[in-house]
Coordinates of C-alpha atoms in Angstrom, one line a residue:
M264 CA 2.2 35.0 78.5
N265 CA 4.5 37.9 79.2
E266 CA 3.6 38.7 82.8
T267 CA 6.0 40.9 84.9
D268 CA 3.8 42.1 87.8
H269 CA 0.9 40.2 89.5
D270 CA -0.5 43.6 90.6
A271 CA -0.5 45.1 87.1
G272 CA -3.7 46.4 85.5
A273 CA -2.9 44.5 82.3
L274 CA -1.2 41.4 81.2
L275 CA 0.5 41.0 77.9
H276 CA 0.1 37.7 76.0
D277 CA 2.0 36.4 73.0
E278 CA -0.8 34.4 71.5
I279 CA -4.4 35.4 70.6
A280 CA -5.7 32.2 72.0
E281 CA -4.3 33.2 75.4
V282 CA -6.0 36.6 75.2
R283 CA -9.4 35.0 74.3
A284 CA -9.1 32.5 77.2
A285 CA -8.2 35.3 79.7
A286 CA -11.1 37.5 78.3
A287 CA -13.6 34.7 79.0
R288 CA -12.6 34.6 82.7
W289 CA -12.2 38.3 83.1
R290 CA -14.1 40.3 85.7
P291 CA -13.9 44.0 86.6
G292 CA -10.7 44.6 88.6
D293 CA -8.8 41.7 87.0
A294 CA -5.7 42.4 84.9
F295 CA -6.9 43.2 81.4
P296 CA -5.6 40.8 78.7
L297 CA -3.7 42.4 75.9
L298 CA -1.9 40.9 72.9
S299 CA 1.7 41.9 72.5
G300 CA 2.4 44.2 69.6
D301 CA 2.4 47.8 68.3
A302 CA -1.0 48.7 69.8
A303 CA -0.1 47.7 73.4
E304 CA 3.4 49.2 73.0
R305 CA 2.1 52.6 72.0
Y306 CA -0.1 52.8 75.1
R307 CA 2.7 51.5 77.3
R308 CA 4.8 54.5 76.3
L309 CA 2.1 56.8 77.8
V310 CA 1.0 55.1 81.0
A311 CA 3.2 52.2 81.8
G312 CA 6.7 53.6 81.5
D313 CA 7.5 52.4 85.0
G314 CA 6.2 48.9 84.3
H315 CA 2.8 49.4 86.0
W316 CA -0.3 49.3 83.8
P317 CA -3.4 51.2 85.2
R318 CA -6.1 49.0 86.6
T319 CA -9.7 49.1 85.4
A320 CA -12.4 49.8 87.9
E321 CA -16.1 48.8 87.9
T322 CA -18.4 51.7 87.1
R323 CA -21.8 52.3 85.6
W324 CA -22.3 54.0 82.3
P325 CA -25.6 54.5 80.5
G326 CA -26.6 52.8 77.3
V327 CA -25.9 49.5 75.7
V328 CA -23.0 47.6 74.1
L329 CA -23.5 45.8 70.8
S330 CA -20.9 43.6 69.2
V331 CA -20.8 42.4 65.6
A332 CA -20.0 38.9 64.3
G333 CA -18.0 38.6 61.1
A334 CA -18.9 36.7 58.0
G335 CA -16.4 33.8 58.3
A336 CA -16.5 30.7 60.6
G337 CA -15.6 31.8 64.2
A338 CA -15.5 35.5 63.1
G339 CA -16.5 38.0 65.6
T340 CA -15.0 36.1 68.6
D341 CA -12.7 38.9 69.5
A342 CA -15.3 41.6 69.0
E343 CA -17.6 39.7 71.3
A344 CA -14.9 39.1 73.9
A345 CA -13.8 42.7 73.9
A346 CA -17.4 44.0 74.1
L347 CA -18.2 41.6 77.0
M348 CA -15.3 43.1 79.1
L349 CA -16.4 46.6 78.2
A350 CA -20.0 46.0 79.2
A351 CA -19.0 44.2 82.4
A352 CA -16.7 47.0 83.5
T353 CA -19.3 49.7 82.8
G354 CA -22.5 47.9 84.0
R355 CA -24.2 47.9 80.6
P356 CA -26.2 45.2 78.9
H357 CA -24.4 43.5 75.9
Q358 CA -25.8 41.9 72.8
H359 CA -23.8 40.0 70.1
L360 CA -25.3 40.2 66.7
P361 CA -24.8 39.2 63.1
L362 CA -24.0 42.2 60.9
T363 CA -27.5 42.1 59.4
G364 CA -29.1 42.4 62.8
L365 CA -27.2 45.5 63.9
P366 CA -29.4 48.2 62.3
G367 CA -32.5 46.9 64.0
A368 CA -30.8 46.7 67.4
V369 CA -29.5 50.2 67.0
R370 CA -33.0 51.5 66.3
R371 CA -34.4 49.7 69.4
H372 CA -31.8 51.4 71.6
A373 CA -31.6 54.8 69.8
D374 CA -32.9 56.7 72.9
G375 CA -29.6 56.2 74.7
P376 CA -25.9 55.9 74.0
V377 CA -25.1 52.9 71.7
A378 CA -21.6 51.5 71.7
V379 CA -20.9 49.3 68.7
V380 CA -17.9 47.0 68.9
G381 CA -16.4 45.2 65.8
L382 CA -13.4 44.8 63.6
A383 CA -13.2 47.3 60.8
D384 CA -13.2 44.6 58.0
D385 CA -16.5 43.2 59.5
L386 CA -18.2 46.5 59.9
A387 CA -17.2 47.4 56.3
G388 CA -20.1 45.1 55.2
L389 CA -22.7 47.6 56.5
D390 CA -24.5 49.7 53.9
D391 CA -24.1 53.0 55.8
W392 CA -22.7 54.7 58.8
P393 CA -24.7 53.2 61.7
G394 CA -24.8 56.6 63.4
M395 CA -27.5 57.7 61.0
L396 CA -29.9 55.5 63.1
A397 CA -29.1 56.8 66.6
P398 CA -28.0 60.3 67.7
R399 CA -25.6 59.1 70.4
L400 CA -23.9 56.2 68.7
G401 CA -20.1 55.5 68.7
V402 CA -18.1 52.7 67.0
L403 CA -15.2 51.1 68.8
T404 CA -13.3 49.5 65.9
A405 CA -9.8 48.4 64.9
R406 CA -8.0 46.7 62.1
D407 CA -7.0 43.6 64.1
P408 CA -7.9 41.9 67.4
A409 CA -4.8 43.2 69.2
A410 CA -5.7 46.8 68.5
L411 CA -9.4 46.2 69.4
Y412 CA -8.5 44.8 72.8
A413 CA -6.1 47.7 73.4
L414 CA -8.8 50.2 72.4
V415 CA -11.2 48.8 75.0
Y416 CA -8.5 48.9 77.6
R417 CA -7.6 52.5 76.8
T418 CA -11.3 53.4 77.0
L419 CA -11.6 51.9 80.5
T420 CA -8.4 53.6 81.7
A421 CA -8.6 56.9 79.8
H422 CA -8.3 59.0 82.9
A423 CA -4.8 57.6 83.5
V424 CA -3.3 59.4 80.6
P425 CA -1.3 62.3 82.0
A426 CA -1.7 64.6 78.9
T427 CA -2.9 68.1 79.5
R428 CA -2.1 69.9 76.2
D429 CA -4.7 70.9 73.7
L430 CA -3.5 71.3 70.1
L431 CA -5.1 73.0 67.1
V432 CA -3.8 72.2 63.6
S433 CA -5.3 74.3 60.9
H434 CA -4.6 74.6 57.2
P435 CA -3.4 78.2 56.3
F436 CA -6.6 78.8 54.3
Q437 CA -8.9 78.1 57.4
A438 CA -10.3 81.0 59.4
D439 CA -8.5 80.0 62.6
A440 CA -5.1 79.6 61.1
R441 CA -3.7 82.5 63.0
E442 CA -4.5 80.9 66.4
A443 CA -3.3 77.4 65.4
D444 CA -0.4 75.6 67.0
A445 CA 0.6 74.3 63.6
V446 CA -0.3 75.1 60.0
G447 CA 2.0 72.6 58.3
L448 CA 3.7 69.3 58.8
D449 CA 7.0 70.9 59.8
E450 CA 5.4 72.4 62.9
L451 CA 3.2 69.4 63.6
E452 CA 6.2 67.0 63.8
E453 CA 7.5 69.0 66.7
L454 CA 4.2 69.1 68.5
V455 CA 3.4 65.4 68.4
R456 CA 6.6 64.4 70.3
E457 CA 4.5 64.7 73.5
P458 CA 1.0 63.4 74.1
S459 CA -2.0 65.8 73.9
R460 CA -5.3 65.7 75.6
R461 CA -7.2 67.0 72.6
L462 CA -6.2 67.4 69.0
V463 CA -8.4 69.5 66.6
V464 CA -7.5 69.3 62.9
R465 CA -9.2 71.8 60.5
S466 CA -8.1 71.3 57.0
F467 CA -9.0 69.7 53.6
G468 CA -9.2 66.0 53.7
R469 CA -10.5 62.7 52.4
E470 CA -11.3 59.3 53.8
C471 CA -7.6 58.3 53.9
C472 CA -5.8 61.5 55.0
V473 CA -5.7 65.1 56.0
N474 CA -3.9 67.5 53.6
L475 CA -1.5 70.1 54.8
P476 CA 0.6 72.3 52.5
D477 CA 3.8 70.4 53.1
G478 CA 2.5 66.9 54.0
V479 CA -0.3 64.6 54.9
I480 CA -1.6 62.9 58.1
C481 CA -2.1 59.4 56.7
G482 CA -4.6 56.8 57.8
R483 CA -2.3 53.9 57.0
S484 CA -0.2 52.6 59.9
E485 CA 2.1 50.4 57.8
P486 CA 4.6 51.6 55.0
L487 CA 2.9 52.7 51.9
T488 CA 4.3 49.8 49.9
A489 CA 2.7 47.2 52.1
G490 CA -0.2 45.4 50.3
A491 CA 0.4 47.1 47.0
A492 CA 0.8 43.9 45.0
A493 CA -2.3 42.4 46.5
T494 CA -4.6 45.3 45.8
G495 CA -3.3 46.7 42.6
S496 CA -5.7 44.9 40.3
A497 CA -9.0 45.7 38.7
G498 CA -12.2 44.6 40.2
L499 CA -11.5 45.8 43.8
G500 CA -13.5 49.0 43.4
R501 CA -12.1 52.3 44.7
V502 CA -8.5 51.9 46.1
P503 CA -6.1 54.8 46.8
S504 CA -3.0 55.1 44.7
C505 CA -0.7 53.9 47.5
M506 CA -2.5 50.5 47.5
R507 CA -2.2 50.2 43.7
G508 CA 1.6 50.5 43.9
G509 CA 1.6 54.1 42.8
G510 CA 2.7 55.8 46.0
C511 CA 0.9 58.6 47.7
F512 CA -1.6 60.6 45.6
R513 CA 0.2 63.7 46.7
V514 CA 2.9 63.6 43.9
D515 CA 4.5 66.7 45.4
L516 CA 5.6 65.0 48.6
E517 CA 8.5 62.9 49.7
P518 CA 7.9 59.8 51.9
S519 CA 9.3 61.7 54.9
Q520 CA 6.4 64.2 54.5
R521 CA 3.8 61.6 55.7
V522 CA 2.9 61.2 59.3
A523 CA 0.8 58.2 60.2
A524 CA -2.2 59.0 62.3
S525 CA -1.4 56.1 64.6
D526 CA 1.9 57.8 65.5
I527 CA 0.2 60.9 66.9
D528 CA -0.5 60.5 70.7
A529 CA -3.9 62.3 71.3
R530 CA -6.6 61.1 73.6
T531 CA -9.5 62.9 71.8
V532 CA -9.3 63.9 68.2
F533 CA -11.7 66.2 66.2
L534 CA -11.2 65.9 62.5
H535 CA -13.0 68.8 60.9
T536 CA -12.3 67.4 57.4
C537 CA -14.4 65.7 54.8
S538 CA -15.2 62.0 55.1
S539 CA -13.0 61.5 58.2
I540 CA -15.6 59.1 59.7
A541 CA -16.1 56.3 57.3
V542 CA -17.2 52.9 58.8
G543 CA -19.9 51.2 56.8
N544 CA -20.0 54.2 54.4
Q545 CA -16.3 53.8 53.4
V546 CA -15.2 53.6 49.8
F547 CA -11.5 52.7 50.5
P548 CA -10.3 49.6 52.4
P549 CA -10.3 50.0 56.2
S550 CA -6.6 49.8 56.3
A551 CA -6.5 53.3 54.7
N552 CA -9.1 54.8 56.9
L553 CA -8.0 58.0 58.7
G554 CA -10.3 57.8 61.7
V555 CA -9.5 54.1 62.3
G556 CA -5.8 55.1 62.0
F557 CA -6.1 57.4 65.0
L558 CA -7.8 54.5 67.0
S559 CA -4.8 52.3 66.0
G560 CA -2.7 54.8 68.0
T561 CA -3.6 56.0 71.5
A562 CA -6.9 57.9 70.8
V563 CA -10.1 56.8 72.6
A564 CA -12.5 59.1 70.8
V565 CA -12.4 60.4 67.2
F566 CA -15.0 62.9 66.1
G567 CA -15.3 63.8 62.4
A568 CA -17.4 64.5 59.4
V569 CA -19.5 61.9 57.8
G570 CA -19.1 62.3 54.0
V571 CA -18.6 65.6 52.2
H572 CA -18.9 68.4 54.7
A573 CA -19.4 72.1 55.0
A574 CA -17.0 73.4 57.6
H575 CA -17.6 76.4 59.9
L576 CA -15.6 77.8 62.7
E577 CA -18.6 77.8 65.1
L578 CA -18.7 74.0 64.9
R579 CA -15.3 73.7 66.3
H580 CA -16.3 76.1 69.1
E581 CA -19.4 74.0 69.8
F582 CA -17.2 70.9 70.1
E583 CA -14.9 72.7 72.6
R584 CA -17.7 74.1 74.6
A585 CA -19.4 70.7 74.9
Q586 CA -16.1 69.0 75.9
A587 CA -15.4 71.7 78.5
E588 CA -18.7 70.8 80.2
G589 CA -17.4 67.3 80.7
L590 CA -20.2 65.7 78.7
P591 CA -20.1 62.1 77.5
A592 CA -18.8 61.7 74.0
G593 CA -22.3 60.8 72.7
D594 CA -23.8 64.0 74.1
V595 CA -20.9 66.0 72.6
L596 CA -21.7 64.4 69.2
E597 CA -25.4 65.1 69.5
R598 CA -24.8 68.8 70.3
M599 CA -22.5 69.1 67.3
N600 CA -25.0 67.5 65.0
V601 CA -27.9 69.7 66.1
L602 CA -25.8 72.8 65.3
G603 CA -24.3 71.3 62.1
H604 CA -27.8 70.5 60.8
R605 CA -29.1 74.0 61.6
M606 CA -26.2 75.6 59.8
H607 CA -25.6 73.3 56.9
G608 CA -28.3 70.7 56.8
D609 CA -27.2 67.3 55.5
M610 CA -23.7 68.6 54.9
G611 CA -23.2 69.2 58.6
H612 CA -23.3 65.7 60.0
F613 CA -20.6 64.3 62.4
G614 CA -19.8 60.8 63.6
L615 CA -17.9 59.3 66.5
L616 CA -15.4 56.5 66.7
G617 CA -15.2 55.6 70.4
D618 CA -17.5 54.9 73.3
P619 CA -20.4 57.4 73.4
A620 CA -20.8 56.9 77.2
L621 CA -17.2 57.9 77.9
A622 CA -16.9 61.3 79.6
L623 CA -13.4 62.8 79.8
P624 CA -12.9 65.7 82.3
T625 CA -11.3 68.8 81.1
D626 CA -10.3 72.1 82.6
T627 CA -10.5 74.0 79.3
A628 CA -12.6 77.1 79.4
P629 CA -15.4 77.3 76.9
A630 CA -14.5 78.9 73.6
A631 CA -15.7 82.4 72.9
T632 CA -19.1 82.5 71.3
A633 CA -18.8 83.0 67.6
P634 CA -21.4 85.1 65.7
A635 CA -24.5 83.2 64.9
P636 CA -25.0 82.0 61.3
D637 CA -26.8 84.4 59.0
T638 CA -30.5 84.1 59.1
P639 CA -32.6 84.3 55.9
V640 CA -33.5 87.8 54.9
T641 CA -37.1 88.5 53.7
R642 CA -37.2 90.7 50.6
T643 CA -40.0 93.3 50.5
V644 CA -39.4 94.8 47.1
P645 CA -42.7 95.9 45.7
V646 CA -43.9 94.3 42.5
P647 CA -44.6 97.0 39.8
A648 CA -48.2 97.2 38.4
T649 CA -48.7 96.1 34.9
R650 CA -51.4 96.8 32.3
P651 CA -52.3 95.1 29.1
G652 CA -50.8 96.6 25.9
R653 CA -53.0 98.6 23.5
G654 CA -52.8 98.8 19.8
V655 CA -49.9 96.3 19.5
P656 CA -49.5 94.6 16.2
A657 CA -49.9 90.8 16.3
A658 CA -46.7 88.9 16.5
D659 CA -45.7 85.2 15.8
P660 CA -46.6 83.4 19.1
A661 CA -43.9 80.8 18.5
A662 CA -41.2 83.4 18.0
L663 CA -42.3 85.3 21.1
E664 CA -42.2 82.2 23.2
R665 CA -38.7 81.4 22.0
L666 CA -37.6 85.0 22.7
R667 CA -39.2 84.9 26.2
H668 CA -37.4 81.7 26.9
W669 CA -34.0 83.0 25.9
H670 CA -34.4 86.4 27.5
G671 CA -36.1 85.4 30.7
V672 CA -34.6 81.9 31.3
V673 CA -31.5 80.9 29.3
L674 CA -29.3 84.0 29.2
P675 CA -29.9 85.0 32.8
G676 CA -29.5 81.4 33.9
L677 CA -26.1 81.1 32.2
L678 CA -24.9 84.3 33.8
R679 CA -26.0 83.0 37.2
L680 CA -23.5 80.1 36.8
R681 CA -20.8 82.6 37.7
W682 CA -21.9 82.2 41.3
L683 CA -20.8 78.6 41.0
D684 CA -17.4 79.3 39.6
V685 CA -18.5 78.4 36.1
P686 CA -16.7 80.6 33.5
V687 CA -18.9 82.2 30.9
D688 CA -18.3 84.6 28.0
E689 CA -19.9 87.4 29.9
R690 CA -19.4 90.1 27.3
R691 CA -20.9 87.9 24.5
L692 CA -23.9 86.9 26.6
L693 CA -24.6 90.6 27.5
D694 CA -24.2 91.5 23.8
L695 CA -26.7 88.8 22.8
S696 CA -29.1 90.0 25.4
D697 CA -29.0 93.5 23.9
R698 CA -29.6 92.2 20.4
L699 CA -32.4 90.0 21.7
R700 CA -34.3 93.0 23.0
Q701 CA -34.0 94.7 19.6
V702 CA -35.3 91.6 17.8
A703 CA -38.1 91.4 20.3
L704 CA -39.2 95.0 19.7
A705 CA -39.0 94.3 15.9
Q706 CA -41.6 91.5 16.3
F707 CA -44.2 94.1 16.9
S708 CA -43.5 96.1 13.8
P709 CA -45.1 95.4 10.4
S710 CA -41.8 94.0 9.1
P711 CA -39.9 92.0 11.8
G712 CA -36.9 91.4 9.4
A713 CA -34.4 88.6 9.1
E714 CA -32.4 89.6 12.2
G715 CA -34.3 87.2 14.4
M716 CA -33.2 84.1 12.4
A717 CA -29.6 85.2 12.5
L718 CA -29.8 85.8 16.2
E719 CA -31.3 82.4 16.9
A720 CA -28.4 80.8 14.9
E721 CA -25.9 82.6 17.1
L722 CA -27.7 81.8 20.3
G723 CA -27.4 78.1 19.3
T724 CA -23.6 78.3 19.8
V725 CA -23.7 79.7 23.3
H726 CA -23.8 76.4 25.1
G727 CA -20.9 75.0 23.2
R728 CA -18.7 78.0 24.0
T729 CA -19.7 77.8 27.7
M730 CA -18.8 74.1 27.8
E731 CA -15.4 74.7 26.3
L732 CA -14.6 77.3 29.0
L733 CA -15.8 75.0 31.7
V734 CA -13.9 71.9 30.6
E735 CA -10.7 74.0 30.4
H736 CA -11.3 75.5 33.8
A737 CA -12.0 72.1 35.4
H738 CA -8.9 70.6 33.8
T739 CA -6.6 73.3 35.1
S740 CA -8.0 73.7 38.7
W741 CA -9.5 71.8 41.6
W742 CA -12.9 73.0 40.4
D743 CA -15.8 72.3 42.8
F744 CA -19.4 73.1 41.8
T745 CA -20.5 74.1 45.3
D746 CA -17.2 75.0 47.0
S747 CA -17.1 78.7 46.3
A748 CA -20.8 79.3 46.6
L749 CA -21.6 77.1 49.6
P750 CA -21.6 80.0 52.2
A751 CA -24.3 81.8 50.2
L752 CA -26.5 78.7 49.8
R753 CA -29.3 77.8 52.2
Q754 CA -30.7 74.3 52.4
E755 CA -34.4 74.3 51.8
A756 CA -35.2 70.6 51.6
S757 CA -33.7 67.1 51.7
R758 CA -34.9 63.5 51.4
P759 CA -33.2 60.1 51.6
C760 CA -32.7 58.3 48.3
D761 CA -30.7 55.5 46.7
C762 CA -27.3 56.5 45.4
P763 CA -27.1 56.6 41.6
G764 CA -23.5 55.5 41.9
C765 CA -23.3 52.6 44.3
G766 CA -27.1 51.8 44.4
R767 CA -27.1 51.8 48.3
P768 CA -29.7 53.7 50.4
T769 CA -26.9 56.0 51.6
A770 CA -27.7 59.1 49.7
T771 CA -29.6 62.3 50.3
A772 CA -31.2 64.6 47.7
I773 CA -30.7 68.2 48.8
R774 CA -32.2 71.4 47.4
Y775 CA -30.4 74.7 48.1
A776 CA -31.5 78.2 47.4
H777 CA -29.1 81.1 46.9
R778 CA -29.3 83.7 49.6
V779 CA -28.7 86.6 47.2
D780 CA -29.8 85.5 43.7
R781 CA -33.2 84.1 44.3
G782 CA -33.3 82.7 40.8
L783 CA -30.5 80.3 41.5
T784 CA -31.4 76.8 42.9
L785 CA -28.9 74.0 43.3
R786 CA -29.9 70.3 43.7
V787 CA -27.3 67.8 44.7
V788 CA -27.3 64.1 45.4
R789 CA -24.7 63.4 48.1
C790 CA -23.8 59.9 49.2
R791 CA -22.2 59.2 52.5
R792 CA -20.1 56.6 50.7
C793 CA -19.4 58.0 47.2
G794 CA -19.4 61.8 48.0
M795 CA -21.1 64.2 45.6
V796 CA -22.7 62.1 42.9
R797 CA -24.7 64.6 41.0
Q798 CA -25.2 68.4 41.1
S799 CA -27.6 70.4 39.0
T800 CA -29.0 73.9 38.7
G801 CA -32.1 72.4 37.2
G802 CA -34.9 70.1 38.3
P803 CA -35.9 66.6 37.3
T804 CA -36.2 67.6 33.6
A805 CA -32.6 69.0 33.4
P806 CA -30.4 67.2 30.8
R807 CA -27.7 64.9 32.2
V808 CA -25.2 62.3 31.2
D809 CA -25.6 59.0 33.1
C810 CA -22.4 57.0 33.4
A811 CA -20.7 54.4 35.6
G812 CA -19.5 55.8 38.9
L813 CA -16.2 53.9 38.6
V814 CA -14.2 52.8 35.5
Q815 CA -10.9 51.0 35.6
A816 CA -8.1 51.4 33.0
R817 CA -4.4 50.9 32.7
R818 CA -1.8 53.4 31.8
G819 CA -0.7 52.9 28.2
T820 CA -4.2 52.2 26.9
V821 CA -7.1 54.1 25.4
L822 CA -10.2 54.1 27.5
D823 CA -13.7 54.2 25.8
F824 CA -15.7 56.1 28.3
N825 CA -19.4 55.6 27.7
G826 CA -22.5 57.2 28.9
T827 CA -26.1 58.0 28.1
L828 CA -27.3 61.6 27.3
V829 CA -30.7 62.0 28.9
N830 CA -33.1 64.9 28.2
P831 CA -36.2 64.1 30.3
G832 CA -37.9 67.4 29.5
P833 CA -40.3 68.3 26.7
R834 CA -38.3 71.2 25.3
P835 CA -35.8 70.6 22.4
G836 CA -33.0 73.0 21.7
P837 CA -29.2 73.5 21.6
G838 CA -27.0 72.2 24.4
A839 CA -23.6 70.8 25.1
I840 CA -21.8 67.9 26.9
G841 CA -18.3 67.4 28.1
H842 CA -15.9 65.8 30.5
A843 CA -12.7 66.8 32.4
F844 CA -10.4 65.3 35.0
L845 CA -10.3 67.8 37.9
A846 CA -6.8 69.3 38.0
G847 CA -5.8 66.9 35.2
A848 CA -3.3 69.4 33.9
H849 CA -1.4 69.1 37.3
T850 CA -1.7 65.3 37.7
G851 CA -0.7 64.4 34.2
L852 CA -4.1 63.4 32.8
P853 CA -5.3 64.2 29.3
A854 CA -7.4 67.3 28.6
G855 CA -11.2 66.8 28.5
R856 CA -13.5 67.6 25.7
G857 CA -16.6 69.7 25.3
E858 CA -19.0 69.6 22.3
P859 CA -22.3 71.1 21.3
V860 CA -25.3 68.9 20.9
D861 CA -28.9 69.3 19.7
L862 CA -31.3 68.1 22.4
A863 CA -34.6 66.4 21.3
A864 CA -37.5 66.3 23.7
H865 CA -37.6 63.2 26.0
E866 CA -34.4 61.9 24.4
E867 CA -32.0 59.3 25.5
R868 CA -28.9 58.5 23.4
A869 CA -25.5 56.9 23.8
V870 CA -22.4 59.1 24.0
S871 CA -18.8 58.0 24.1
W872 CA -15.4 59.6 24.5
Q873 CA -12.0 58.1 23.9
V874 CA -9.5 59.0 26.8
D875 CA -6.0 58.5 25.6
L876 CA -3.9 57.2 28.5
T877 CA -0.9 56.1 26.4
R878 CA 1.2 59.0 27.3
T879 CA -0.1 59.9 30.7
G880 CA 2.3 60.5 33.6
A881 CA -0.4 60.3 36.2
R882 CA 0.0 58.0 39.1
P883 CA -2.1 54.8 39.6
H884 CA -4.8 56.3 41.7
E885 CA -8.5 57.3 42.0
H886 CA -8.9 60.3 39.7
E887 CA -12.1 62.4 39.8
L888 CA -13.8 62.9 36.4
A889 CA -16.6 65.5 36.0
V890 CA -19.1 64.8 33.3
F891 CA -21.1 67.8 32.2
A892 CA -24.5 68.4 30.5
L893 CA -25.7 71.8 29.6
G894 CA -29.2 72.5 28.2
G895 CA -31.2 75.7 28.4
K896 CA -30.1 77.4 31.7
D897 CA -29.4 74.1 33.5
L898 CA -25.9 72.7 34.1
T899 CA -25.7 69.2 35.5
V900 CA -22.4 67.6 36.8
T901 CA -22.1 63.9 37.3
T902 CA -19.1 62.6 39.2
A903 CA -17.2 59.5 38.0
W904 CA -13.9 58.0 39.1
L905 CA -11.1 56.6 37.0
G906 CA -9.3 53.8 38.8
L907 CA -5.9 54.2 37.0
L908 CA -3.9 51.0 37.1
P909 CA -0.2 50.5 36.4
E910 CA 0.8 49.3 32.9

């Protein structure tokens, strides 16, 4: 034991067994047992610079504390000990559970704040983010026992942190970049030299990091080379490039352009970035998790997006307003989710790492009220009257049906894809539309002529050309099916479903309608673990390519990428399929391929592409692969991931 002051609020121990023994005897007001190491030292810098640790005080918080046992023998001992001290200090009941019992317990206590305590590796065995089961749930988690005990101690002494600064870090592309304290890593490094009360980060991110133009805020606390040899092998699922031995996926950065989240001193953090809360719904190992990285530092509460997220400035304002009112963290979370769901449906969900019953006082004035989101506009365009034709010569019913389909469905549908940043040969499509009208009028003359057959042959090449343009566009850009159009889409319906990628009940099938073009509907399957799994402008009968969500291959080899082309619908016709690595031209991956196909009704057939990785300069990393199917007016995109391994 490393004890220097009998009146100290905490005692440092050198052995975990000493911490566990002290925790078993601990009562509110006693010195809190901590394990010597980085986690305790970071907090010491903030509050114990003079050698005196703040003392915990017995209080009463609402809700319940649940702790989770691990899978191995004796696992969960530290989670239970830390949770018992948290519950005793705050006057809450405590229950220690096996991992399989946690969902049921959360549901039973969902009407109040639920604090879940457990090590990140143990909680990774959950099927989903547990906050989906209770509106005011927070997870207190860490990568090792020392950090977990330190987190509970910081939670109980959060008011002792002297920080008063509030910081906003925003990517230059965000709407609030002009008012940000930092828009790049060069400015952020200066700002994080002193502790902050609240840090808001609005940028583009993923489960392991936040992206800035000149650097990243990284979820890993150790050097990037740590653990590379142990994890750089096939069979481990999705692993970031740094854990495969390939360095950071940002090939444009030097090692000095990475700031570890655990090195940023912030009491409360709001990560307005995709997938920043990933416990139970994680795809990467917990050692790379961004939110857990902040809890490995000095943070006591981390708010962030669960899965792929649609950001809006008003959501940041709602967070700041709720915090300014001094609400407990769980109430802040609930307010954010109510507004997020109203604005963006299932793509507006937030989660909390930290105790939901913890209320942090603030003297920050509420943010100015932003304009309310657009409300749907009801169109009142009158429908013109029609009358049956008179004296019209009989025409071939089958030919008319094909013309109606191309004129009223296919060509307009392909042009609508422009809303979704899909390149089309617009001039050619409009020219074909003009010719189609001429052919249609000719059907009602005594001699329809041969122009109809020639036109049908040319129409059959439209899908192949559209696929070529799309594959090239995706290969040379960070193309995203919904990114550019999302502000103009309104969620109409959603339902839970199993994820086609991981098979877990963590997905939501969402239907969007375009606010301007009423003929455009988008259906997506979004998994809180895998991200966007499938996106389609069609319904259940739209053609698609089913494939594995993750394939592993080594550099220097040729990958046989296999899938199944499925046309569930009754209509045969021309179509196209293809694949492309998003931004593959910039990451050193080979160009994709698009090809026309003839679709038979109710068809399933095997398809295969060879992906030549013998000359690739891409880093060992998770690379996103878009797999396309186009039939009629409908485009379906299935997301797969290439786990690229070293030679």
